[in-house]
Tab-separated table of C-alpha atoms and ligand atoms in Angstrom:
chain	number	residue	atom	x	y	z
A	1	UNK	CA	0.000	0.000	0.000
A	2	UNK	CA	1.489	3.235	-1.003
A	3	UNK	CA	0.895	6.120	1.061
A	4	UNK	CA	0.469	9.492	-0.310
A	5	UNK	CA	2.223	12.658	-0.302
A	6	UNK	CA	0.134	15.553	1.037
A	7	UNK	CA	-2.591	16.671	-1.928
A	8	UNK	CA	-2.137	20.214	-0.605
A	9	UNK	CA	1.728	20.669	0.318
A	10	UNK	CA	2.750	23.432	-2.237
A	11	UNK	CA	5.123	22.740	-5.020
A	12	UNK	CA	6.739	25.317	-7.311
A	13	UNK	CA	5.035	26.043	-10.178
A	14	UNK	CA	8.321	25.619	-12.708
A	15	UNK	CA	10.112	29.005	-12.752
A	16	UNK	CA	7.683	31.423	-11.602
A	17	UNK	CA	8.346	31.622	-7.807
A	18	UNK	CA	4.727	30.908	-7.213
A	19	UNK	CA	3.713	28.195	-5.137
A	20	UNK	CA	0.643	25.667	-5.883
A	21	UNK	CA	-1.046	22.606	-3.950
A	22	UNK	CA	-1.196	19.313	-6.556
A	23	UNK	CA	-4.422	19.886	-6.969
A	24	UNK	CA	-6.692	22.755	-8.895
A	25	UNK	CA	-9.751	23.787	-9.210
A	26	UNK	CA	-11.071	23.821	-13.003
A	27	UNK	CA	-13.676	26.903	-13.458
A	28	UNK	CA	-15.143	25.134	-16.978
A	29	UNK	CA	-18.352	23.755	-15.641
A	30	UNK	CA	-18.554	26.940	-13.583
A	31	UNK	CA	-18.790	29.034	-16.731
A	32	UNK	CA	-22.428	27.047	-17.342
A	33	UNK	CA	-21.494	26.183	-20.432
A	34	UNK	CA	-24.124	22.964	-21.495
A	35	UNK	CA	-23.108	22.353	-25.059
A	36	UNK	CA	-19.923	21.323	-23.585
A	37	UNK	CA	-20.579	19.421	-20.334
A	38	UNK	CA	-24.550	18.238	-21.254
A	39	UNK	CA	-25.990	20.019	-17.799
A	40	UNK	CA	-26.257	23.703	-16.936
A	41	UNK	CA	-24.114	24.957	-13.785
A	42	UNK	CA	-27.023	27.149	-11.636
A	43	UNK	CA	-25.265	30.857	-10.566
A	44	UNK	CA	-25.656	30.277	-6.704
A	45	UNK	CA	-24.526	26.435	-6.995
A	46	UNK	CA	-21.171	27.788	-8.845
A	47	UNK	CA	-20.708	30.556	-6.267
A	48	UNK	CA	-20.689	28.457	-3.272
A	49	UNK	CA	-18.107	26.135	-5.193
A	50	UNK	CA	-16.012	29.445	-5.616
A	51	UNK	CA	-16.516	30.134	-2.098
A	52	UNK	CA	-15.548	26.506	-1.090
A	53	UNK	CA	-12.541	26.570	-3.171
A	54	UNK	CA	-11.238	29.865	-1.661
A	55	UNK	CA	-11.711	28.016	2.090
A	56	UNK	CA	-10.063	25.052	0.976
A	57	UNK	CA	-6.387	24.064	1.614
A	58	UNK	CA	-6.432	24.131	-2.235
A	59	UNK	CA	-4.715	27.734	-3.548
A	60	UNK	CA	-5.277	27.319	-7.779
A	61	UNK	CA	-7.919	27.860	-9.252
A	62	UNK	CA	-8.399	27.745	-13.444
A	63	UNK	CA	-10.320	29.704	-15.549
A	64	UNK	CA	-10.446	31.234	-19.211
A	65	UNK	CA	-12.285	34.081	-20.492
A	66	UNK	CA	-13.822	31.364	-23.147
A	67	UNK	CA	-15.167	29.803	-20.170
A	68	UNK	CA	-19.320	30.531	-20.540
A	69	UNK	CA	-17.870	33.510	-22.828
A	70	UNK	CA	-16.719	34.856	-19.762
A	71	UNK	CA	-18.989	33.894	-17.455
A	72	UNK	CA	-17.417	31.447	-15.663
A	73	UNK	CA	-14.673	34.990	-14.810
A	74	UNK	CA	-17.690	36.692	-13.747
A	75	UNK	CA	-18.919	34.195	-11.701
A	76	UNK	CA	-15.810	33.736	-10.107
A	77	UNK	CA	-14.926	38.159	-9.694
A	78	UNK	CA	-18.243	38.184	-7.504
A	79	UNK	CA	-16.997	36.031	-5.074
A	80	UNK	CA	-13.428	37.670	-5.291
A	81	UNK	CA	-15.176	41.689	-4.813
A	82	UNK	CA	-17.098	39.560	-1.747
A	83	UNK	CA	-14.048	38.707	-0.401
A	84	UNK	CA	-12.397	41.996	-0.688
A	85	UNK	CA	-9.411	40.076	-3.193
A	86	UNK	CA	-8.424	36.892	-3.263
A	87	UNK	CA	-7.200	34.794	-0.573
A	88	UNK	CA	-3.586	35.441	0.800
A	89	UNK	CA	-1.655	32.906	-1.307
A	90	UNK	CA	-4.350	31.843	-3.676
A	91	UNK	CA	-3.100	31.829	-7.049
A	92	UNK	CA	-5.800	32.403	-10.085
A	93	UNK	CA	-4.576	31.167	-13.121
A	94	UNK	CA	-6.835	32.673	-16.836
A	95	UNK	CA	-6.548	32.769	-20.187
A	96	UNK	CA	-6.357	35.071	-23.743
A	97	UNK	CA	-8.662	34.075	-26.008
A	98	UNK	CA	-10.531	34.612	-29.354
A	99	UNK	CA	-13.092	36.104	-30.427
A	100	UNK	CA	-15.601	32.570	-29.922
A	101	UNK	CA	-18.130	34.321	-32.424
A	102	UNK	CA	-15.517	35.429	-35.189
A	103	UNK	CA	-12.584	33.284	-34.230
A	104	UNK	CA	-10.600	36.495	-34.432
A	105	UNK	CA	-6.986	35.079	-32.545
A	106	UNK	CA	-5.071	39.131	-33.537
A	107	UNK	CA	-2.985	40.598	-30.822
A	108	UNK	CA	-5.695	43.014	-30.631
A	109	UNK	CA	-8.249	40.508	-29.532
A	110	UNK	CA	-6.033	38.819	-26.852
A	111	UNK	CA	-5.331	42.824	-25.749
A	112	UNK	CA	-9.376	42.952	-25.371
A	113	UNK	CA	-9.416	39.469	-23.616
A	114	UNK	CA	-6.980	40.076	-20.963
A	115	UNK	CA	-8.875	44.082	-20.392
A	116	UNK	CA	-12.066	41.817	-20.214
A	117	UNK	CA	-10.618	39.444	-17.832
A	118	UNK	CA	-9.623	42.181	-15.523
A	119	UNK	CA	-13.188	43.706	-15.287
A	120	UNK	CA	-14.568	40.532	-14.896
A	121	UNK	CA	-12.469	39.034	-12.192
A	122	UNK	CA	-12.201	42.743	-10.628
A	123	UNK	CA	-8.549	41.973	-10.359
A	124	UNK	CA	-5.700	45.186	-11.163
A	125	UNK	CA	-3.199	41.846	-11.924
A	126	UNK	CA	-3.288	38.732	-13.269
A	127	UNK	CA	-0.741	36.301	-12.056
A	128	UNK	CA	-1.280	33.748	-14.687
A	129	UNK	CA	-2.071	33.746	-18.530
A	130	UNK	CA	-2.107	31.105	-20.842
A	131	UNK	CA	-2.574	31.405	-24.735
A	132	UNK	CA	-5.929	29.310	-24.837
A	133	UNK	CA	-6.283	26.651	-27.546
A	134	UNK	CA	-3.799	27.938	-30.265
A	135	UNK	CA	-5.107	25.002	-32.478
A	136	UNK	CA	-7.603	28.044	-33.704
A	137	UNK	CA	-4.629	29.332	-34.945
A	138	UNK	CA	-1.070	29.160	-36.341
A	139	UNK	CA	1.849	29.389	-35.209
A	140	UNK	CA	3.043	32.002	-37.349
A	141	UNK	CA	0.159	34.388	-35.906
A	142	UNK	CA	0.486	33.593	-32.102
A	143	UNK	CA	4.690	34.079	-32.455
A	144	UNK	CA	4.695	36.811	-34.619
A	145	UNK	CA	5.124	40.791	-34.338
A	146	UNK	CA	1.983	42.380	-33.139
A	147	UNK	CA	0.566	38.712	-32.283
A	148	UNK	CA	-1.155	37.440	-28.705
A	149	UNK	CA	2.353	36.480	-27.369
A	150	UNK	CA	3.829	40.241	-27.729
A	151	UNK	CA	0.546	41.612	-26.491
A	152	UNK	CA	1.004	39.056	-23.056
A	153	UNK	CA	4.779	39.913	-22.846
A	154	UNK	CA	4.000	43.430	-23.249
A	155	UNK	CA	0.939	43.428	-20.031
A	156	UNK	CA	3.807	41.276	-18.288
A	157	UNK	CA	6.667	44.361	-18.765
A	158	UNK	CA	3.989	46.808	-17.713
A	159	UNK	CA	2.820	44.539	-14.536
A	160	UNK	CA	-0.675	43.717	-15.567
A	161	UNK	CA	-0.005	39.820	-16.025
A	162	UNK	CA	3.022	37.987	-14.031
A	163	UNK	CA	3.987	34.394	-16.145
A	164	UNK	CA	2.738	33.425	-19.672
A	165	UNK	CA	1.504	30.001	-20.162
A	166	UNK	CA	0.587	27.743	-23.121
A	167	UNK	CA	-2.510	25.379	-22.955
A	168	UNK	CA	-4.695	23.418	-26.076
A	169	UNK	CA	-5.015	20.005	-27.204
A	170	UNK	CA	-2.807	18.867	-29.765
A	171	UNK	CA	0.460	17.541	-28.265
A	172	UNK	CA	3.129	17.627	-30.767
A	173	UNK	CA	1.569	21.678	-30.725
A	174	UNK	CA	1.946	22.099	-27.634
A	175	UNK	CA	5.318	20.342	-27.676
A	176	UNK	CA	6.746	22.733	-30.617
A	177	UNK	CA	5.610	26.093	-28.445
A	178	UNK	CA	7.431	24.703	-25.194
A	179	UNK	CA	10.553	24.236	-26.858
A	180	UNK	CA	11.100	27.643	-27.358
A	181	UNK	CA	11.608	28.032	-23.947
A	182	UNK	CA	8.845	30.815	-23.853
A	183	UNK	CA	6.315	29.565	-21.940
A	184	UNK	CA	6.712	28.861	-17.940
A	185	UNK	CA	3.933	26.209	-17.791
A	186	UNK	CA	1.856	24.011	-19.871
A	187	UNK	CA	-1.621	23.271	-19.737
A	188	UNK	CA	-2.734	19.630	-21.306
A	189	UNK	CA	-6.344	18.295	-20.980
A	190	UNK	CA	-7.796	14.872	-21.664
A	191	UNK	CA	-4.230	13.415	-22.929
A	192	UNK	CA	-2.650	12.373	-19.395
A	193	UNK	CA	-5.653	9.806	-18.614
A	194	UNK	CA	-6.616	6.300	-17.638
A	195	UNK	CA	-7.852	6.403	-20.627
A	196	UNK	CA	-5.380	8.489	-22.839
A	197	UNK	CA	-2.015	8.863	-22.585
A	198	UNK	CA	-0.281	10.961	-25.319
A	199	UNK	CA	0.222	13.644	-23.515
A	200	UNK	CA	3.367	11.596	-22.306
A	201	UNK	CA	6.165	12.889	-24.960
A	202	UNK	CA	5.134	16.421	-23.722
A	203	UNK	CA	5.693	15.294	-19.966
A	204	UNK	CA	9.008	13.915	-20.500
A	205	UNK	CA	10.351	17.291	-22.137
A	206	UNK	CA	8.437	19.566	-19.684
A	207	UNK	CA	10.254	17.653	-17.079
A	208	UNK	CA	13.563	17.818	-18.512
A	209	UNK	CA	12.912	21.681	-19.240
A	210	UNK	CA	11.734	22.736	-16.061
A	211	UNK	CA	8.253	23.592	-17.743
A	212	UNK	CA	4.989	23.010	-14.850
A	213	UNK	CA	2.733	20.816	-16.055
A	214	UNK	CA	-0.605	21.520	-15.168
A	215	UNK	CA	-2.691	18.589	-16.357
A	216	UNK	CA	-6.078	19.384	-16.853
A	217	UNK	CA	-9.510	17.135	-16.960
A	218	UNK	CA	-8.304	14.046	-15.075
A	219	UNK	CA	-11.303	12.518	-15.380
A	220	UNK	CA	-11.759	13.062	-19.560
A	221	UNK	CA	-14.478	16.008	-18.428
A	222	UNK	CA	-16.561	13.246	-16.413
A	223	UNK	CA	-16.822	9.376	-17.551
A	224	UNK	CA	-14.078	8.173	-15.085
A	225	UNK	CA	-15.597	10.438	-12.433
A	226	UNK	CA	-19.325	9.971	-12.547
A	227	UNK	CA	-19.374	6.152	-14.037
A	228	UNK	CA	-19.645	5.074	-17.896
A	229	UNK	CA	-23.431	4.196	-16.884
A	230	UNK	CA	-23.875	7.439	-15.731
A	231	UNK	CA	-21.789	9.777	-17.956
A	232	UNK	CA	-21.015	8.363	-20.727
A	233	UNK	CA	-18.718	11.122	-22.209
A	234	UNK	CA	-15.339	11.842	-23.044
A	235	UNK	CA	-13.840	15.199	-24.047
A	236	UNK	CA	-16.751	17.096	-24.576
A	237	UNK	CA	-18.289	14.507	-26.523
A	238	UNK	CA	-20.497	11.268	-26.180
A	239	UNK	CA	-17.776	8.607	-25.975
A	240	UNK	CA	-17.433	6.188	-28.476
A	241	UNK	CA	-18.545	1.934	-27.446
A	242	UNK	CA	-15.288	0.859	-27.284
A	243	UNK	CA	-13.993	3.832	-24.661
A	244	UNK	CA	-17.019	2.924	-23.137
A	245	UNK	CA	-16.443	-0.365	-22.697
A	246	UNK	CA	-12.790	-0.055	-21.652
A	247	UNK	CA	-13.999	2.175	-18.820
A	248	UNK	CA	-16.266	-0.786	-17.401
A	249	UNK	CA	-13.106	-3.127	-17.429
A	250	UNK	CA	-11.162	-0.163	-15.342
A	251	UNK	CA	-14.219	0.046	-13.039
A	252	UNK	CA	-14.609	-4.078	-12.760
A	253	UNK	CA	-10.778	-3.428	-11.924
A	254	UNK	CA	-11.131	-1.251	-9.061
A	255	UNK	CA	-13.536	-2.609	-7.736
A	256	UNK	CA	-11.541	-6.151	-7.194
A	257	UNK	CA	-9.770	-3.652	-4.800
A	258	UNK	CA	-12.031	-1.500	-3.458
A	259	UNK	CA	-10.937	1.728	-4.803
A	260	UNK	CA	-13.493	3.995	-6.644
A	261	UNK	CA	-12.827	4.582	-10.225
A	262	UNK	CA	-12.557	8.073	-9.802
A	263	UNK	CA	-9.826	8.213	-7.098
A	264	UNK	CA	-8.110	5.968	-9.816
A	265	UNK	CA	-8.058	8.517	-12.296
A	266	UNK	CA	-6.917	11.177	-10.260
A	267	UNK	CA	-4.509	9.670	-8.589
A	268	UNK	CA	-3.023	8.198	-11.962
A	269	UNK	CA	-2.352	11.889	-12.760
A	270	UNK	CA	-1.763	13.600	-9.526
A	271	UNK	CA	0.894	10.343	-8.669
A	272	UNK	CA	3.061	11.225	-11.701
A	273	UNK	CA	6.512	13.013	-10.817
A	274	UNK	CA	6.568	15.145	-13.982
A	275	UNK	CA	2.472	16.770	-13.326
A	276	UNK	CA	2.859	20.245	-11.188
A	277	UNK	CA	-0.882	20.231	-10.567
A	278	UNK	CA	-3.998	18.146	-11.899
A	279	UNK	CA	-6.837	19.814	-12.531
A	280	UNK	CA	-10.512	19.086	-11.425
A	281	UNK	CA	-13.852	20.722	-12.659
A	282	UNK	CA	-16.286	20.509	-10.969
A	283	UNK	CA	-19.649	22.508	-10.141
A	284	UNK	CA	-20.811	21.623	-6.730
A	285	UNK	CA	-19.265	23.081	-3.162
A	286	UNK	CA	-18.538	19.751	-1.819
A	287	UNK	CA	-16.577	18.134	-4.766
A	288	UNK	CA	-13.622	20.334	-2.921
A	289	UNK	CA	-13.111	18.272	-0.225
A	290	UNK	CA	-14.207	15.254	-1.910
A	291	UNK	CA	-11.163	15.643	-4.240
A	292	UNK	CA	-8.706	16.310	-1.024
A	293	UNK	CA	-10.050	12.923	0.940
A	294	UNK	CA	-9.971	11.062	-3.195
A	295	UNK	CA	-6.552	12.002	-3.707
A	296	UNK	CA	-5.491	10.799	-0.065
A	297	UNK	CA	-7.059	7.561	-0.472
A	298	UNK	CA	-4.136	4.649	-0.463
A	299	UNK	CA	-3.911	2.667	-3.477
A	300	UNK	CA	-2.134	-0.482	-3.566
A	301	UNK	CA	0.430	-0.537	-6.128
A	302	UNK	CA	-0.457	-3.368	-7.769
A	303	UNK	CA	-3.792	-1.684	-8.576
A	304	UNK	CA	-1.853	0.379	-11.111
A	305	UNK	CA	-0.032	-2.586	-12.851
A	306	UNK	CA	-3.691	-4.364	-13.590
A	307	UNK	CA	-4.752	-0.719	-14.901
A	308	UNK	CA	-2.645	-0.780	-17.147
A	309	UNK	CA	-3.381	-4.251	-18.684
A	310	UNK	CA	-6.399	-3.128	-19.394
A	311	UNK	CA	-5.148	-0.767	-22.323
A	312	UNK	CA	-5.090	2.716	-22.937
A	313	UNK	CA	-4.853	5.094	-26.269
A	314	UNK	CA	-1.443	6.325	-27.164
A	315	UNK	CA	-2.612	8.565	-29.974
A	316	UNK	CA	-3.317	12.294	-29.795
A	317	UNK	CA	-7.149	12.272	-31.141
A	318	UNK	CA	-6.378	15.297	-32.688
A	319	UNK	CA	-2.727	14.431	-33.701
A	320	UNK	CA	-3.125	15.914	-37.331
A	321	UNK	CA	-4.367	19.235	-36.140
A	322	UNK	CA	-1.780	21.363	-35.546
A	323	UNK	CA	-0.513	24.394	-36.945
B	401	NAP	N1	-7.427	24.065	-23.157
B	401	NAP	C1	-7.327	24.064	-21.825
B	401	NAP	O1	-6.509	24.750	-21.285
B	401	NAP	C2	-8.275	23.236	-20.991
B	401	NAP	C3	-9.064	22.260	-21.595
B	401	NAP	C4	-9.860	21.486	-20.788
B	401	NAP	C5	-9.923	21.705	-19.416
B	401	NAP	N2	-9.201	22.713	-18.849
B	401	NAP	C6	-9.290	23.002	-17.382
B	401	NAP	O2	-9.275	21.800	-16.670
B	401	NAP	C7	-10.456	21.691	-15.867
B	401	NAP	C8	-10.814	20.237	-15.714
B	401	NAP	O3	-11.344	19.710	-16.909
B	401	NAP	P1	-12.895	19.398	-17.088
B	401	NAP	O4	-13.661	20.179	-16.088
B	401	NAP	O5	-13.182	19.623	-18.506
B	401	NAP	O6	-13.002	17.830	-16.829
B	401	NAP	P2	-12.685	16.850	-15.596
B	401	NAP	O7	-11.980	17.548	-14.517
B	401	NAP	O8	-12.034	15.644	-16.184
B	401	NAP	O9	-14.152	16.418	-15.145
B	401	NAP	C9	-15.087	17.325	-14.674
B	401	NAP	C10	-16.329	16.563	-14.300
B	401	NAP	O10	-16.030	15.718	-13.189
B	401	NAP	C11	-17.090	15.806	-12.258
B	401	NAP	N3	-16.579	15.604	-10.910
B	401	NAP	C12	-15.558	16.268	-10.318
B	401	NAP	N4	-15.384	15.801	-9.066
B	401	NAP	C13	-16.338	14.867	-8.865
B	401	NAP	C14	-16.682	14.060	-7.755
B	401	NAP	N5	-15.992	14.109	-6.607
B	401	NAP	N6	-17.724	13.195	-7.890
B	401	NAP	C15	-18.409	13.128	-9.059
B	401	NAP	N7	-18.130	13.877	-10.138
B	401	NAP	C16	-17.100	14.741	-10.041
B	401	NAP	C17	-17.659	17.192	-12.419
B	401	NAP	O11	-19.015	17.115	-12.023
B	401	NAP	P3	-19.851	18.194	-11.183
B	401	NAP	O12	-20.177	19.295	-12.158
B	401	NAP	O13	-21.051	17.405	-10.793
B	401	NAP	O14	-19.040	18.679	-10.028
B	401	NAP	C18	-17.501	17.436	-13.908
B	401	NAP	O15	-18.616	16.947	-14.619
B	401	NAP	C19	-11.466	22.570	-16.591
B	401	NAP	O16	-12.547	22.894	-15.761
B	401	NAP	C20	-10.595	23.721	-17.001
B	401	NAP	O17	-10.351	24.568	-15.892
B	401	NAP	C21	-8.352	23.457	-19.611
């Protein structure tokens, strides 16, 4: 039986000189955004989760202005103007977007998301800002003069944002922006799973870099949390029969050893050396502890051997899309 190292002792997040617990809150589902998650996220059931989160040992919390088209931000800057700022220590982590209605991805636009992500949150500064899904882009137009990344280094120079992130989908994307040694952390979602694991290549050279990796959707936004019975959807989408399937034999698994399916998949992320911090949406104000007591729970190691016989996906799903 292995026992585990503290889910809320603070780590560095790579270079930054900020400090984060293993575990973070993901402010998707807050945002109420049903065409992504299949249920609506009621205003006063996402506040309390805020407010839970803020009273927690956890200290990061995630959020985009995409999120709800910024509601999830909002959502989140009422609770922060209740509470007079956030929490000593807390670090809020956002990101520049497009334009979701005209996929405009200009410097300009990322200049109006970061202005609107300031209003919203009620913040002066930002201390974290990804680039948000630069798969609606190239690479050419985030790198280049006048593009999202000068308009982020520029706010960082004049104060307004502290460390520049990168987070999307496709790996070998993500892998090509890291390696120019730009970016302080990396945000991956539904590759580092019990059910996907391509995400690894990018983990390896994060590690080897000194890049955090903050490793998002643990749970492929809900299947290996809520049951394939109950949920049955991976990534934003309605999982296919065979993913399906393989998430019975992974439940049938843990069960042999009486370990919930869901601790299983976050521990499988939150276990691994190279992640900073694995992150968890979620929409209700008791999920926050439930995550603390899921990540404590002892796993015997041979748990994770018969896991792994049961197979997993190797291949980005979106490995041709990239710019
Ligand atoms: N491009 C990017 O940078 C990117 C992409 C994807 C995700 N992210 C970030 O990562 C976060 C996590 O990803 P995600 O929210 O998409 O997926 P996820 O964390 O894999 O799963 C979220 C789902 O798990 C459920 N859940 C959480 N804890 C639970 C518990 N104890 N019991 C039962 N169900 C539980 C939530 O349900 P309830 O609503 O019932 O709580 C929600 O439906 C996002 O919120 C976002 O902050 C970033």
């Amino acid at each position: 039986m292995k026992t585990q190292s503290s889910p809320v002792a603070l780590r560095p997040l790579g270079n930054t000189g900020l400090s984060v617990t293993p575990l973070c809150i993901g402010g998707a589902p807050l945002g109420d955004m049903p065409e992504t998650f299949a249920y609506s996220a009621p205003e006063e059931q996402a506040l309390a989760t805020v407010r839970a989160a803020f009273a927690s040992p956890i200290n990061f919390l995630d959020t985009a202005a995409a999120y709800g088209d910024g509601e999830s931000e909002r959502r989140i800057g009422i609770v922060i103007r209740e509470m007079g700022g956030l929490p000593d220590g807390f670090v809020l982590a956002t990101k520049g977007d497009r334009d979701l209605h005209t996929g405009d991805f200009s410097g300009d636009q990322f200049k109006r998301s970061v202005e609107g992500s300031l209003r919203r949150l009620g913040l002066d500064h930002l201390q974290y800002v990804y680039i948000h899904d630069p798969e609606h882009s190239t690479y050419e137009n985030v790198m280049g003069a006048g593009g999202p990344l000068e308009v982020l280094q520029s706010f960082k120079e004049q104060g307004v944002i502290g460390h520049i992130g990168m987070s999307g989908g496709p790996i070998k994307m993500l892998i090509r922006y890291i390696e120019t040694g730009l970016f302080s952390a990396v945000e991956t979602h539904n590759r580092y799973t019990l059910i996907n694991r391509s995400a690894e290549p990018l983990l390896d050279l994060c590690a080897k870099m000194g890049v955090a990796v903050v490793n998002a959707a643990p749970y492929g936004s809900g299947i290996l949390a809520k049951g394939p019975d109950t949920y049955a959807r991976y990534a934003y989408q309605d999982a296919p029969a065979e993913i399906v399937e393989r998430t019975r034999r992974l439940a049938a698994v843990c069960q042999e050893f009486g370990v919930p399916l869901i601790a299983a998949a976050l521990q499988f992320s939150v276990r691994d050396p190279r992640v900073t911090t694995t992150v968890v949406g979620m929409t209700k104000p008791e999920r926050v502890q439930q995550t603390i007591d899921l990540a404590s729970l002892p796993i015997p190691n041979e748990l994770w051997t018969r896991l792994d016989a049961v197979g997993y996906d190797a291949v980005d799903p979106e490995a041709n899309r990239f710019a």
